[in-house]
Amino acid sequence: MTANINLPRILRIGAGASRLLPEVLDKLNLKQPLLVTDAFIVGLGWLDTLETQLSEKGFSHSRFTGVVPDPTSAAVTAGLAVLRQGEYDCVVALGGGSSIDTAKAIAVMAHRDQPMRHYKVPNSIDDGLPVIAIPTTAGTGSEATRAAVITDTDSQEKMLCMGLGLMPIAALVDFELTLSMPWRLTADTGLDSLCHALEAYVSKKANALTDTIALAAMTAINTHIRTACQQPDNREAREAMMLAATQGGIAFSNSSVTLIHGMSRPIGALYHVPHGLSNAMLLADVTAWSISGAPTRYADCARAMGMAELRDSDTTANQKLVAGLRLLCSDLKVPSPGEFGIDAHAWQQSLELMTQQALDSGSPNNNPRIPSAAEIKDLYQKVWGN
């Protein structure tokens, strides 16, 4: 089978990469960007710095700062209102996954008139304004994916949207922007990256290119994530985590995510759990349940992360993988749904809806062991119990 590989046209990685925006816009012959970010980034002064750089080089620009966590269709609509007030020829995202996904959605909806729900998976969105992504967190990898997740404000469904129109034309990956990330955000976004890489490797859509990238990302994340949390100014750890996040994005965007992400999105939508954290709540239990579908592949993951020895049998390696993932989540203080504050009765009442939304996303069909609705429901119950 032929693998379909899509990447940003321009990818700049390393310290100071974010300062290359004027140069990249000029190279792409783009003249008037709309900058998209959130209030937190504005407060750090980073948007002002970016705007100063653009003004000094003669670029006309404006800003939309209404990005919200777990981006919503309402926020996208607000951004579109700003976009349509000017003659913008591209959208620049500065921030974490929420800013990047919001910017992507604004870009592809610029010349569309139906609500965004009309374009969610299984539909494909293959055109839109160019997007330049400048990530400030080491997690989602959205700077290198043809995907965006937007919560429908009316239904509260986390919609997966896919297509070439959502692939940034350029990504400026500057680990120095992550040096101020707090402990919890570092942990959650890092675990999100780990899920991207692991799921890409075991996915039914895995391929030779993404395999190599995914294994490298897993190795780096398990090596450096604890240090990045405990020593926020550790440049080696921050650089490794930032590169791994982009690698994870490349890997899953060119293969797929699987059951973890399929089950995670409804938790985030209904209970406002940060995306990386909802993935982490599911990571060990869903992995344990899925191993029988691809035992050799999961064993490869255990060895790549140093959780198992090369000489270990696949069975032993997989036992160590589940134990290692549980230890990692414990070290990074990942709560259960109940510990997070989700009401037990509400969780029970939402099982059917979460299960259906997980199935509707399509991601479970890429899992090495494909679950039934009843099995997904049972897994939600098991995760609650942990």
Short mmCIF file of C-alpha atoms in Angstrom, two decimals:
data_model
loop_
_atom_site.label_atom_id
_atom_site.label_comp_id
_atom_site.label_asym_id
_atom_site.label_seq_id
_atom_site.Cartn_x
_atom_site.Cartn_y
_atom_site.Cartn_z
CA MET A 1 0.00 0.00 0.00
CA THR A 2 1.26 3.48 -0.87
CA ALA A 3 1.64 5.83 2.10
CA ASN A 4 0.24 9.34 1.76
CA ILE A 5 2.65 11.81 3.41
CA ASN A 6 1.85 15.49 3.93
CA LEU A 7 4.10 18.05 5.64
CA PRO A 8 4.34 21.83 5.94
CA ARG A 9 6.07 23.35 2.92
CA ILE A 10 8.44 25.23 5.23
CA LEU A 11 9.56 23.82 8.59
CA ARG A 12 12.00 25.77 10.75
CA ILE A 13 13.08 24.06 13.98
CA GLY A 14 15.33 25.41 16.73
CA ALA A 15 16.07 28.28 19.08
CA GLY A 16 14.89 31.58 17.63
CA ALA A 17 12.80 30.02 14.85
CA SER A 18 9.81 32.18 15.83
CA ARG A 19 11.77 35.29 14.82
CA LEU A 20 11.82 34.11 11.20
CA LEU A 21 8.17 34.99 10.55
CA PRO A 22 8.84 38.09 8.36
CA GLU A 23 11.38 36.14 6.30
CA VAL A 24 8.98 33.21 5.81
CA LEU A 25 6.05 35.45 4.85
CA ASP A 26 8.26 37.17 2.31
CA LYS A 27 9.41 33.83 0.89
CA LEU A 28 5.77 32.78 0.46
CA ASN A 29 4.81 36.15 -1.04
CA LEU A 30 2.26 36.76 1.71
CA LYS A 31 1.64 40.38 2.63
CA GLN A 32 -1.14 40.79 5.18
CA PRO A 33 -1.46 38.24 8.01
CA LEU A 34 -4.15 37.98 10.66
CA LEU A 35 -2.47 36.96 13.93
CA VAL A 36 -4.48 34.53 16.05
CA THR A 37 -3.75 33.89 19.73
CA ASP A 38 -5.21 33.94 23.24
CA ALA A 39 -5.20 36.34 26.18
CA PHE A 40 -2.43 34.44 28.00
CA ILE A 41 0.02 34.88 25.11
CA VAL A 42 -0.96 38.54 24.86
CA GLY A 43 -0.17 38.94 28.56
CA LEU A 44 3.31 37.48 28.05
CA GLY A 45 4.04 40.18 25.48
CA TRP A 46 4.87 37.71 22.74
CA LEU A 47 2.21 38.98 20.36
CA ASP A 48 3.52 42.54 20.71
CA THR A 49 7.00 41.29 19.89
CA LEU A 50 5.75 39.50 16.79
CA GLU A 51 3.80 42.55 15.64
CA THR A 52 6.83 44.78 16.12
CA GLN A 53 8.90 42.45 13.94
CA LEU A 54 6.23 42.54 11.23
CA SER A 55 5.84 46.31 11.36
CA GLU A 56 9.58 46.84 11.10
CA LYS A 57 9.55 44.80 7.89
CA GLY A 58 6.58 46.68 6.44
CA PHE A 59 3.88 44.03 6.83
CA SER A 60 0.28 45.15 7.35
CA HIS A 61 -1.40 42.99 9.97
CA SER A 62 -4.06 42.74 12.64
CA ARG A 63 -4.91 40.46 15.54
CA PHE A 64 -7.65 38.19 16.86
CA THR A 65 -7.10 37.31 20.53
CA GLY A 66 -10.37 35.53 21.29
CA VAL A 67 -9.01 31.97 21.29
CA VAL A 68 -10.46 29.83 24.11
CA PRO A 69 -9.23 26.53 25.58
CA ASP A 70 -10.70 23.55 23.71
CA PRO A 71 -11.52 25.83 20.76
CA THR A 72 -15.19 26.30 19.92
CA SER A 73 -17.15 27.02 16.78
CA ALA A 74 -18.30 30.26 18.46
CA ALA A 75 -14.68 31.42 18.80
CA VAL A 76 -14.05 30.51 15.16
CA THR A 77 -17.08 32.58 14.15
CA ALA A 78 -15.73 35.53 16.13
CA GLY A 79 -12.36 35.18 14.43
CA LEU A 80 -14.02 35.03 11.01
CA ALA A 81 -15.77 38.32 11.74
CA VAL A 82 -12.35 39.94 12.27
CA LEU A 83 -10.87 38.24 9.20
CA ARG A 84 -13.65 39.48 6.96
CA GLN A 85 -13.08 43.08 8.01
CA GLY A 86 -9.78 43.19 6.10
CA GLU A 87 -7.96 41.88 3.06
CA TYR A 88 -5.92 39.24 4.86
CA ASP A 89 -4.08 36.73 2.71
CA CYS A 90 -2.99 34.33 5.48
CA VAL A 91 -3.46 33.43 9.13
CA VAL A 92 -0.62 33.21 11.67
CA ALA A 93 -1.20 31.12 14.80
CA LEU A 94 0.82 31.93 17.93
CA GLY A 95 0.12 29.65 20.87
CA GLY A 96 -0.71 26.10 21.84
CA GLY A 97 -2.98 23.66 20.11
CA SER A 98 -6.09 25.75 20.79
CA SER A 99 -4.64 28.77 18.98
CA ILE A 100 -3.33 26.70 16.09
CA ASP A 101 -6.58 24.77 15.62
CA THR A 102 -8.63 27.98 15.85
CA ALA A 103 -6.40 29.63 13.24
CA LYS A 104 -6.73 26.61 10.96
CA ALA A 105 -10.50 26.66 11.29
CA ILE A 106 -10.67 30.40 10.55
CA ALA A 107 -8.48 29.87 7.48
CA VAL A 108 -10.54 27.05 5.97
CA MET A 109 -13.89 28.65 6.81
CA ALA A 110 -12.92 32.00 5.28
CA HIS A 111 -14.76 31.25 2.04
CA ARG A 112 -17.31 28.74 3.31
CA ASP A 113 -20.80 29.62 4.49
CA GLN A 114 -22.12 26.48 6.20
CA PRO A 115 -21.60 25.77 9.92
CA MET A 116 -18.35 23.95 10.63
CA ARG A 117 -20.20 20.77 11.61
CA HIS A 118 -20.95 20.29 7.89
CA TYR A 119 -17.24 19.79 7.23
CA LYS A 120 -16.22 17.43 10.04
CA VAL A 121 -14.93 13.90 9.42
CA PRO A 122 -15.71 11.96 7.24
CA ASN A 123 -15.69 15.06 5.02
CA SER A 124 -12.35 16.46 3.91
CA ILE A 125 -11.43 20.18 3.88
CA ASP A 126 -8.77 20.58 1.23
CA ASP A 127 -8.45 24.32 0.68
CA GLY A 128 -8.31 27.56 2.62
CA LEU A 129 -6.07 30.53 3.38
CA PRO A 130 -2.41 29.68 4.13
CA VAL A 131 -1.63 29.08 7.81
CA ILE A 132 1.72 29.73 9.50
CA ALA A 133 1.95 28.03 12.90
CA ILE A 134 4.20 29.14 15.75
CA PRO A 135 3.63 26.67 18.64
CA THR A 136 4.27 27.73 22.23
CA THR A 137 3.62 24.34 23.83
CA ALA A 138 5.32 20.99 23.26
CA GLY A 139 2.28 18.84 22.82
CA THR A 140 -0.37 18.85 20.12
CA GLY A 141 1.91 18.79 17.09
CA SER A 142 -0.85 20.70 15.30
CA GLU A 143 1.81 22.77 13.53
CA ALA A 144 2.51 19.70 11.37
CA THR A 145 -0.91 18.09 10.97
CA ARG A 146 -3.81 18.25 8.54
CA ALA A 147 -6.26 18.08 11.44
CA ALA A 148 -8.09 20.38 13.82
CA VAL A 149 -10.45 19.63 16.70
CA ILE A 150 -13.21 22.17 17.26
CA THR A 151 -16.03 21.86 19.81
CA ASP A 152 -19.47 22.55 18.34
CA THR A 153 -20.88 25.25 20.62
CA ASP A 154 -24.45 24.02 20.07
CA SER A 155 -23.99 20.28 20.61
CA GLN A 156 -20.74 20.28 22.67
CA GLU A 157 -19.35 17.62 20.33
CA LYS A 158 -15.59 17.74 19.79
CA MET A 159 -15.48 17.63 16.00
CA LEU A 160 -12.48 16.14 14.22
CA CYS A 161 -11.84 18.01 10.98
CA MET A 162 -9.32 16.77 8.42
CA GLY A 163 -7.94 17.82 5.07
CA LEU A 164 -5.04 19.47 3.27
CA GLY A 165 -6.54 22.89 3.91
CA LEU A 166 -5.74 22.36 7.60
CA MET A 167 -2.04 21.65 7.02
CA PRO A 168 0.04 24.75 7.83
CA ILE A 169 2.05 25.99 4.88
CA ALA A 170 4.85 26.81 7.34
CA ALA A 171 5.73 25.98 10.94
CA LEU A 172 8.25 27.82 13.11
CA VAL A 173 9.12 25.49 15.99
CA ASP A 174 11.02 27.42 18.66
CA PHE A 175 11.59 25.54 21.92
CA GLU A 176 12.56 28.78 23.69
CA LEU A 177 8.86 29.70 23.72
CA THR A 178 8.21 26.70 26.01
CA LEU A 179 10.67 27.67 28.74
CA SER A 180 7.86 29.41 30.66
CA MET A 181 5.39 26.50 30.47
CA PRO A 182 4.08 25.54 33.94
CA TRP A 183 4.40 22.03 35.38
CA ARG A 184 0.85 20.83 34.68
CA LEU A 185 0.81 22.11 31.12
CA THR A 186 4.22 20.57 30.45
CA ALA A 187 3.00 17.21 31.71
CA ASP A 188 -0.32 17.24 29.88
CA THR A 189 1.02 18.38 26.54
CA GLY A 190 3.93 15.96 26.77
CA LEU A 191 1.58 13.05 27.45
CA ASP A 192 -0.51 14.16 24.48
CA SER A 193 2.62 13.92 22.32
CA LEU A 194 3.34 10.47 23.72
CA CYS A 195 -0.16 9.31 22.79
CA HIS A 196 0.27 10.70 19.28
CA ALA A 197 3.48 8.76 18.77
CA LEU A 198 2.32 5.51 20.35
CA GLU A 199 -1.01 5.52 18.56
CA ALA A 200 0.63 6.33 15.21
CA TYR A 201 2.97 3.36 15.62
CA VAL A 202 0.27 0.80 16.47
CA SER A 203 -2.38 2.23 14.12
CA LYS A 204 -3.69 0.11 11.26
CA LYS A 205 -2.59 3.00 9.01
CA ALA A 206 1.04 3.02 10.21
CA ASN A 207 3.74 3.14 7.55
CA ALA A 208 7.52 2.90 7.33
CA LEU A 209 8.10 6.67 7.50
CA THR A 210 5.84 7.33 10.47
CA ASP A 211 7.16 4.27 12.30
CA THR A 212 10.66 5.74 12.50
CA ILE A 213 9.44 9.18 13.53
CA ALA A 214 7.02 7.79 16.13
CA LEU A 215 9.65 5.62 17.80
CA ALA A 216 12.07 8.54 17.98
CA ALA A 217 9.39 10.72 19.59
CA MET A 218 8.52 8.06 22.19
CA THR A 219 12.17 7.64 23.11
CA ALA A 220 12.66 11.38 23.60
CA ILE A 221 9.47 11.93 25.56
CA ASN A 222 10.01 9.20 28.13
CA THR A 223 13.64 10.30 28.49
CA HIS A 224 12.93 14.01 29.03
CA ILE A 225 9.36 14.64 30.19
CA ARG A 226 10.02 14.34 33.92
CA THR A 227 13.02 16.66 33.66
CA ALA A 228 11.04 19.19 31.63
CA CYS A 229 8.40 19.24 34.36
CA GLN A 230 10.83 19.46 37.26
CA GLN A 231 13.35 21.82 35.64
CA PRO A 232 11.35 24.20 33.44
CA ASP A 233 14.46 26.07 32.27
CA ASN A 234 16.33 22.92 31.23
CA ARG A 235 17.05 23.72 27.60
CA GLU A 236 18.05 20.19 26.61
CA ALA A 237 14.80 18.73 27.91
CA ARG A 238 12.67 21.52 26.47
CA GLU A 239 14.28 21.22 23.05
CA ALA A 240 13.83 17.44 23.03
CA MET A 241 10.17 17.71 24.05
CA MET A 242 9.45 20.37 21.42
CA LEU A 243 10.99 18.30 18.63
CA ALA A 244 9.14 15.20 19.85
CA ALA A 245 5.84 17.09 19.78
CA THR A 246 6.37 18.02 16.14
CA GLN A 247 7.47 14.46 15.36
CA GLY A 248 4.35 13.13 17.05
CA GLY A 249 2.22 15.46 14.96
CA ILE A 250 3.92 14.34 11.75
CA ALA A 251 3.51 10.70 12.75
CA PHE A 252 -0.19 10.67 13.57
CA SER A 253 -1.15 13.10 10.80
CA ASN A 254 0.36 10.73 8.25
CA SER A 255 -0.99 7.55 9.85
CA SER A 256 -3.73 8.13 12.41
CA VAL A 257 -4.64 8.23 16.06
CA THR A 258 -6.62 5.33 17.49
CA LEU A 259 -8.89 4.42 20.39
CA ILE A 260 -7.26 6.66 23.02
CA HIS A 261 -8.02 9.81 21.08
CA GLY A 262 -11.42 8.52 20.01
CA MET A 263 -12.46 8.07 23.64
CA SER A 264 -10.64 11.17 24.87
CA ARG A 265 -12.46 13.80 22.81
CA PRO A 266 -15.90 13.21 24.39
CA ILE A 267 -14.40 13.47 27.90
CA GLY A 268 -12.85 16.79 27.02
CA ALA A 269 -16.00 18.11 25.38
CA LEU A 270 -18.43 17.12 28.12
CA TYR A 271 -16.28 17.74 31.19
CA HIS A 272 -13.77 20.35 30.02
CA VAL A 273 -10.78 18.15 30.77
CA PRO A 274 -7.62 19.45 29.03
CA HIS A 275 -6.99 17.32 25.95
CA GLY A 276 -3.64 15.89 26.95
CA LEU A 277 -4.96 15.06 30.41
CA SER A 278 -8.01 13.22 29.09
CA ASN A 279 -5.69 11.19 26.85
CA ALA A 280 -3.49 10.39 29.84
CA MET A 281 -6.50 9.21 31.88
CA LEU A 282 -7.05 6.57 29.18
CA LEU A 283 -3.47 5.79 28.21
CA ALA A 284 -2.62 2.75 30.34
CA ASP A 285 -6.04 1.03 30.35
CA VAL A 286 -6.71 1.43 26.65
CA THR A 287 -3.18 0.30 25.84
CA ALA A 288 -3.57 -2.81 28.03
CA TRP A 289 -6.87 -3.64 26.31
CA SER A 290 -5.45 -3.10 22.80
CA ILE A 291 -2.17 -5.02 23.08
CA SER A 292 -3.58 -8.32 21.82
CA GLY A 293 -4.22 -6.69 18.44
CA ALA A 294 -0.54 -5.86 17.83
CA PRO A 295 1.66 -7.40 20.55
CA THR A 296 4.91 -7.04 18.62
CA ARG A 297 4.26 -3.38 17.86
CA TYR A 298 3.45 -2.53 21.46
CA ALA A 299 6.59 -4.40 22.56
CA ASP A 300 8.60 -2.20 20.17
CA CYS A 301 7.16 0.83 21.96
CA ALA A 302 8.16 -0.53 25.37
CA ARG A 303 11.73 -1.09 24.20
CA ALA A 304 11.97 2.31 22.49
CA MET A 305 10.93 4.04 25.71
CA GLY A 306 13.34 2.04 27.81
CA MET A 307 10.52 0.42 29.76
CA ALA A 308 11.62 -3.03 28.57
CA GLU A 309 14.95 -4.64 27.70
CA LEU A 310 15.83 -5.67 24.15
CA ARG A 311 16.14 -9.27 25.37
CA ASP A 312 12.62 -9.30 26.87
CA SER A 313 9.98 -11.38 25.14
CA ASP A 314 7.07 -9.49 23.61
CA THR A 315 4.83 -10.70 26.40
CA THR A 316 7.19 -9.45 29.09
CA ALA A 317 7.82 -6.20 27.23
CA ASN A 318 4.10 -5.53 27.02
CA GLN A 319 3.60 -6.18 30.72
CA LYS A 320 6.40 -3.71 31.41
CA LEU A 321 4.85 -1.23 28.98
CA VAL A 322 1.55 -1.09 30.85
CA ALA A 323 3.37 -0.87 34.19
CA GLY A 324 5.66 1.84 32.82
CA LEU A 325 2.77 3.91 31.50
CA ARG A 326 0.99 3.64 34.86
CA LEU A 327 4.17 4.76 36.65
CA LEU A 328 4.66 7.67 34.26
CA CYS A 329 1.09 8.86 34.76
CA SER A 330 1.49 8.49 38.52
CA ASP A 331 4.74 10.46 38.50
CA LEU A 332 3.03 13.19 36.47
CA LYS A 333 0.04 13.21 38.84
CA VAL A 334 -2.60 12.26 36.26
CA PRO A 335 -5.95 12.09 38.09
CA SER A 336 -8.78 9.67 37.46
CA PRO A 337 -12.00 11.25 36.16
CA GLY A 338 -13.38 11.26 39.71
CA GLU A 339 -10.22 12.79 41.17
CA PHE A 340 -10.43 15.49 38.49
CA GLY A 341 -13.85 16.39 39.89
CA ILE A 342 -16.27 14.72 37.48
CA ASP A 343 -19.48 13.65 39.24
CA ALA A 344 -19.96 9.86 39.32
CA HIS A 345 -23.64 10.05 38.40
CA ALA A 346 -22.94 12.43 35.52
CA TRP A 347 -20.25 10.05 34.22
CA GLN A 348 -22.65 7.14 34.28
CA GLN A 349 -25.35 9.17 32.55
CA SER A 350 -22.99 10.20 29.77
CA LEU A 351 -21.59 6.74 28.95
CA GLU A 352 -23.87 6.16 25.98
CA LEU A 353 -23.20 9.61 24.51
CA MET A 354 -19.43 9.37 24.99
CA THR A 355 -19.40 5.91 23.45
CA GLN A 356 -21.35 7.04 20.40
CA GLN A 357 -19.19 10.12 19.91
CA ALA A 358 -16.05 7.99 20.18
CA LEU A 359 -17.36 5.65 17.48
CA ASP A 360 -18.51 8.53 15.27
CA SER A 361 -14.99 10.00 15.27
CA GLY A 362 -13.72 7.02 13.27
CA SER A 363 -10.54 6.77 15.34
CA PRO A 364 -11.44 3.45 17.04
CA ASN A 365 -11.46 1.75 13.63
CA ASN A 366 -7.73 2.46 13.32
CA ASN A 367 -7.00 0.69 16.61
CA PRO A 368 -5.10 -2.62 16.38
CA ARG A 369 -7.99 -4.20 18.27
CA ILE A 370 -11.26 -2.72 17.09
CA PRO A 371 -13.79 -2.28 19.91
CA SER A 372 -17.53 -2.68 19.93
CA ALA A 373 -19.75 -0.07 21.53
CA ALA A 374 -20.12 -2.30 24.59
CA GLU A 375 -16.34 -2.65 24.93
CA ILE A 376 -15.83 1.13 24.73
CA LYS A 377 -18.45 1.59 27.41
CA ASP A 378 -16.70 -0.99 29.58
CA LEU A 379 -13.39 0.83 29.11
CA TYR A 380 -14.96 4.10 30.23
CA GLN A 381 -16.18 2.27 33.33
CA LYS A 382 -12.72 0.82 33.97
CA VAL A 383 -11.04 4.21 33.62
CA TRP A 384 -13.46 5.64 36.16
CA GLY A 385 -12.54 2.86 38.59
CA ASN A 386 -8.85 3.71 38.37
#
